């Protein structure tokens, strides 16, 4: 039997999952830093390939590549990524480039209609008809939107901390845990690269102290905003709502609570779309 090797990639702003399939079986899985052509330069993305990915891959020749990634909504970004893949890898057939949102739709809805959501470092959502994304509310990024995301939770946490909107003991514990001074926090947010990653990495602190009323309210309010500003524009009363991402997974109980509040039928809640993507890209639809 002819050997057929596929590469399936799921990339967010924080990390990228690479899965090599040999004749439908998982042969290798690799994790690297996230890739987002909307925010990163050509040099930064090439460094992920040359310094991290290539030294680990057991092969650089693939039948096809299915790449789902953040920032892949414009042709200039998808064309750029195809050039990078072609520069470092040999592809026999095709390089498929799609958004990370379509990855979630494929992984959770499969061939069925539903509402697919990302709640990770950033957030996003869409109505998927079983074949294509039919409606999408723009996420607007961590400054103007991304409600319910890790970056949004971190932004709210930092804002509450610096404006003295949390118990003093909790504030002191935060500053002690991360060894940060207010001036350092502001510099990381306003002057250094990837402030969304910086803000999102405070989510574990929120999770650790979720029994504190202010921490619980922060998460619940963020999920409510995700619903009111995004999901209410879709037919959530007619189709299941699926979630993928670290925030959705780690705050599952509170997310389910808010779904019930909005009378939404909750579907899958997964930390990563990769297992669903493997199934979607290897199981053929009967003719």
Coordinates of C-alpha atoms in Angstrom, one line a residue:
X1 CA 0.0 0.0 0.0
X2 CA 1.3 3.5 -0.9
X3 CA 2.3 5.4 2.2
X4 CA 0.2 8.6 2.6
X5 CA 1.3 11.1 5.2
X6 CA -0.9 14.1 6.2
X7 CA 0.0 17.0 8.4
X8 CA -2.9 18.5 10.4
X9 CA -2.2 21.8 12.1
X10 CA -4.2 23.8 14.7
X11 CA -2.7 27.1 15.5
X12 CA -3.9 29.7 18.0
X13 CA -2.2 32.9 19.3
X14 CA -0.5 31.0 22.1
X15 CA 0.4 27.5 20.8
X16 CA 0.4 25.4 17.6
X17 CA -0.5 21.7 17.6
X18 CA 1.1 19.7 14.7
X19 CA -0.2 16.1 14.1
X20 CA 1.4 13.8 11.5
X21 CA -0.9 11.0 10.2
X22 CA 0.6 8.1 8.4
X23 CA -2.1 6.1 6.6
X24 CA -4.7 7.5 9.0
X25 CA -2.8 6.7 12.1
X26 CA -1.1 9.2 14.4
X27 CA 2.6 9.0 13.9
X28 CA 3.8 12.2 15.6
X29 CA 2.5 15.1 17.6
X30 CA 4.4 18.3 18.2
X31 CA 3.6 21.5 20.1
X32 CA 5.2 24.9 19.2
X33 CA 4.5 28.5 19.9
X34 CA 1.4 30.0 18.3
X35 CA 1.4 31.3 14.7
X36 CA -0.7 34.3 13.8
X37 CA 0.2 36.2 10.5
X38 CA -2.1 39.0 11.6
X39 CA 0.2 39.9 14.5
X40 CA 3.5 38.3 13.6
X41 CA 6.3 39.2 11.2
X42 CA 7.6 36.8 8.5
X43 CA 10.8 36.4 10.5
X44 CA 8.9 35.4 13.7
X45 CA 6.8 32.8 11.8
X46 CA 9.8 31.4 10.0
X47 CA 11.7 30.9 13.3
X48 CA 8.9 28.7 14.5
X49 CA 9.4 26.5 11.4
X50 CA 13.2 26.5 11.3
X51 CA 14.1 26.5 15.1
X52 CA 11.3 24.4 16.6
X53 CA 9.3 22.4 14.1
X54 CA 11.8 21.1 11.6
X55 CA 14.3 19.7 14.2
X56 CA 11.4 17.5 15.5
X57 CA 9.7 16.3 12.4
X58 CA 10.6 12.8 11.3
X59 CA 9.8 13.7 7.7
X60 CA 9.4 16.9 5.7
X61 CA 7.4 15.3 2.8
X62 CA 3.6 15.2 3.0
X63 CA 0.8 14.2 0.7
X64 CA -1.3 17.2 2.0
X65 CA -1.4 19.7 4.8
X66 CA -4.6 20.8 6.5
X67 CA -3.8 24.0 8.4
X68 CA -6.3 25.8 10.6
X69 CA -5.0 29.0 12.2
X70 CA -5.7 32.3 13.9
X71 CA -5.4 35.3 11.6
X72 CA -6.2 33.3 8.4
X73 CA -9.1 35.4 7.3
X74 CA -7.5 37.3 4.5
X75 CA -5.9 36.0 1.3
X76 CA -2.7 37.9 1.9
X77 CA -2.2 35.9 5.1
X78 CA -3.2 32.6 3.6
X79 CA -0.9 33.1 0.6
X80 CA 2.0 34.0 2.9
X81 CA 1.5 30.9 4.9
X82 CA 1.4 28.7 1.8
X83 CA 4.8 30.2 0.7
X84 CA 6.3 29.5 4.1
X85 CA 5.0 25.8 4.1
X86 CA 6.4 25.4 0.5
X87 CA 9.7 26.9 1.6
X88 CA 10.3 24.4 4.4
X89 CA 8.2 21.3 3.4
X90 CA 7.5 19.2 0.4
X91 CA 3.8 18.8 -0.4
X92 CA 2.6 16.3 -3.1
X93 CA -1.0 17.5 -3.4
X94 CA -2.5 20.5 -1.6
X95 CA -2.0 22.9 1.2
X96 CA -5.4 23.7 2.7
X97 CA -5.5 26.9 4.8
X98 CA -8.5 27.7 6.9
X99 CA -9.4 29.8 10.0
X100 CA -9.1 28.4 13.5
X101 CA -12.9 29.0 13.7
X102 CA -13.5 26.5 10.9
X103 CA -11.3 24.1 12.8
X104 CA -13.7 24.3 15.8
X105 CA -16.7 23.9 13.5
X106 CA -15.1 20.8 11.8
X107 CA -14.0 19.3 15.1
X108 CA -17.3 19.8 17.0
X109 CA -20.1 19.9 14.5
X110 CA -18.6 17.6 11.8
X111 CA -21.2 17.5 9.0
X112 CA -24.0 18.8 11.2
X113 CA -25.2 22.4 11.7
X114 CA -24.4 24.1 14.9
X115 CA -22.8 27.1 16.7
X116 CA -19.1 26.8 17.2
X117 CA -17.1 28.9 19.7
X118 CA -13.5 29.5 20.7
X119 CA -12.8 30.4 24.2
X120 CA -9.0 30.3 24.6
X121 CA -6.4 33.1 24.5
X122 CA -8.9 34.9 22.3
X123 CA -12.6 34.2 21.5
X124 CA -14.6 33.8 18.4
X125 CA -17.9 32.3 17.3
X126 CA -20.0 31.4 14.2
X127 CA -23.0 29.6 12.9
X128 CA -22.0 26.6 10.8
X129 CA -24.4 24.9 8.4
X130 CA -22.6 21.6 8.3
X131 CA -20.5 22.6 5.3
X132 CA -19.6 26.3 5.6
X133 CA -19.6 29.2 8.1
X134 CA -22.8 31.1 7.4
X135 CA -22.6 33.8 10.0
X136 CA -19.9 35.3 12.2
X137 CA -19.8 38.1 14.7
X138 CA -16.4 39.7 14.5
X139 CA -14.3 39.0 17.6
X140 CA -12.5 42.4 17.3
X141 CA -9.4 41.2 19.2
X142 CA -8.3 41.6 22.8
X143 CA -8.7 45.4 22.8
X144 CA -12.2 45.8 21.4
X145 CA -13.7 42.4 21.9
X146 CA -12.6 38.8 22.7
X147 CA -15.2 38.6 25.5
X148 CA -14.9 35.4 27.6
X149 CA -11.4 34.7 26.5
X150 CA -8.2 34.3 28.6
X151 CA -7.0 37.7 27.4
X152 CA -10.3 39.3 28.4
X153 CA -10.2 37.6 31.8
X154 CA -6.6 38.8 32.4
X155 CA -7.5 42.3 31.3
X156 CA -10.4 42.4 33.8
X157 CA -8.2 40.9 36.5
X158 CA -5.4 43.4 36.0
X159 CA -7.9 46.3 35.8
X160 CA -9.6 45.3 39.0
X161 CA -6.2 44.8 40.7
X162 CA -4.8 48.2 39.7
X163 CA -8.0 50.0 40.5
X164 CA -8.3 48.4 43.9
X165 CA -11.5 46.5 43.1
X166 CA -10.5 43.2 44.8
X167 CA -9.6 42.3 48.4
X168 CA -6.2 43.6 49.5
X169 CA -5.0 40.1 50.5
X170 CA -5.9 38.7 47.1
X171 CA -4.1 41.6 45.4
X172 CA -1.0 41.1 47.5
X173 CA -1.0 37.4 46.8
X174 CA -1.2 38.1 43.0
X175 CA 1.8 40.5 43.1
X176 CA 3.7 38.0 45.2
X177 CA 2.9 35.1 43.0
X178 CA 4.0 36.8 39.8
X179 CA 6.6 39.1 41.2
X180 CA 5.2 42.0 39.3
X181 CA 4.9 45.7 40.0
X182 CA 2.2 47.9 38.5
X183 CA 4.7 49.7 36.3
X184 CA 6.0 46.4 34.9
X185 CA 2.4 45.2 34.1
X186 CA 1.7 48.4 32.2
X187 CA 4.9 48.1 30.2
X188 CA 4.1 44.4 29.3
X189 CA 0.7 45.4 28.1
X190 CA 1.5 48.6 26.3
X191 CA 5.0 48.3 25.1
X192 CA 6.0 44.7 24.6
X193 CA 4.9 42.1 22.0
X194 CA 1.9 39.7 22.5
X195 CA 0.1 41.5 25.4
X196 CA -2.8 39.1 24.7
X197 CA -0.6 36.1 25.7
X198 CA 0.7 38.0 28.7
X199 CA -2.9 38.8 29.9
X200 CA -4.2 35.3 29.3
X201 CA -1.4 33.7 31.3
X202 CA -3.1 35.0 34.5
X203 CA -6.1 32.7 34.0
X204 CA -4.7 30.0 36.3
X205 CA -4.6 32.5 39.2
X206 CA -8.3 33.2 38.6
X207 CA -9.0 29.4 38.5
X208 CA -7.0 28.8 41.7
X209 CA -9.1 31.4 43.5
X210 CA -12.4 30.8 41.9
X211 CA -14.1 30.4 45.3
X212 CA -13.5 34.1 45.9
X213 CA -16.7 35.9 45.0
X214 CA -14.9 38.5 42.9
X215 CA -13.1 35.9 40.9
X216 CA -16.2 33.9 40.2
X217 CA -18.2 37.0 39.3
X218 CA -15.4 38.0 36.9
X219 CA -15.6 34.7 34.9
X220 CA -19.4 34.6 34.9
X221 CA -19.7 38.2 33.8
X222 CA -17.2 37.6 31.0
X223 CA -19.2 34.6 29.8
X224 CA -22.4 36.6 29.9
X225 CA -20.8 39.3 27.8
X226 CA -19.7 36.6 25.3
X227 CA -23.3 35.5 25.0
X228 CA -25.0 38.9 25.0
X229 CA -22.5 40.5 22.5
X230 CA -22.0 37.5 20.3
X231 CA -24.1 34.4 20.6
X232 CA -27.5 36.0 20.9
X233 CA -27.0 37.0 17.2
X234 CA -27.2 33.3 16.3
X235 CA -30.1 30.8 16.6
X236 CA -29.0 29.4 19.9
X237 CA -32.5 28.2 20.6
X238 CA -32.4 25.9 17.5
X239 CA -28.9 24.4 17.4
X240 CA -26.3 23.1 19.9
X241 CA -23.6 25.5 21.0
X242 CA -20.1 23.9 21.1
X243 CA -17.0 25.3 22.7
X244 CA -13.2 24.7 22.3
X245 CA -10.3 26.2 24.2
X246 CA -8.5 26.2 27.5
X247 CA -10.9 28.8 29.1
X248 CA -14.0 26.8 28.1
X249 CA -12.4 23.6 29.4
X250 CA -11.1 24.9 32.7
X251 CA -14.2 26.9 33.6
X252 CA -16.6 24.3 32.2
X253 CA -19.0 24.4 35.2
X254 CA -19.4 28.2 35.1
X255 CA -19.8 28.0 31.3
X256 CA -22.6 25.4 31.6
X257 CA -24.3 27.6 34.2
X258 CA -24.3 30.6 31.8
X259 CA -25.5 28.4 29.0
X260 CA -28.5 27.4 31.1
X261 CA -29.1 31.0 32.0
X262 CA -29.4 31.8 28.3
X263 CA -31.4 28.6 27.5
X264 CA -28.8 27.4 25.1
X265 CA -28.4 23.7 24.4
X266 CA -24.7 23.0 25.2
X267 CA -22.9 20.6 22.9
X268 CA -19.2 19.6 23.2
X269 CA -16.7 21.3 25.4
X270 CA -13.1 20.4 24.4
X271 CA -9.7 21.8 25.4
X272 CA -8.4 21.3 21.8
X273 CA -10.0 20.6 18.4
X274 CA -7.2 18.3 17.3
X275 CA -8.9 14.9 18.0
X276 CA -12.0 16.1 16.1
X277 CA -9.9 17.4 13.3
X278 CA -8.1 14.1 12.9
X279 CA -11.5 12.4 12.6
X280 CA -12.9 15.0 10.2
X281 CA -9.9 14.9 7.9
X282 CA -9.5 11.1 7.8
X283 CA -13.1 9.8 7.7
X284 CA -14.6 10.1 4.2
X285 CA -18.3 10.8 3.7
X286 CA -20.0 7.9 1.9
X287 CA -20.8 8.6 -1.7

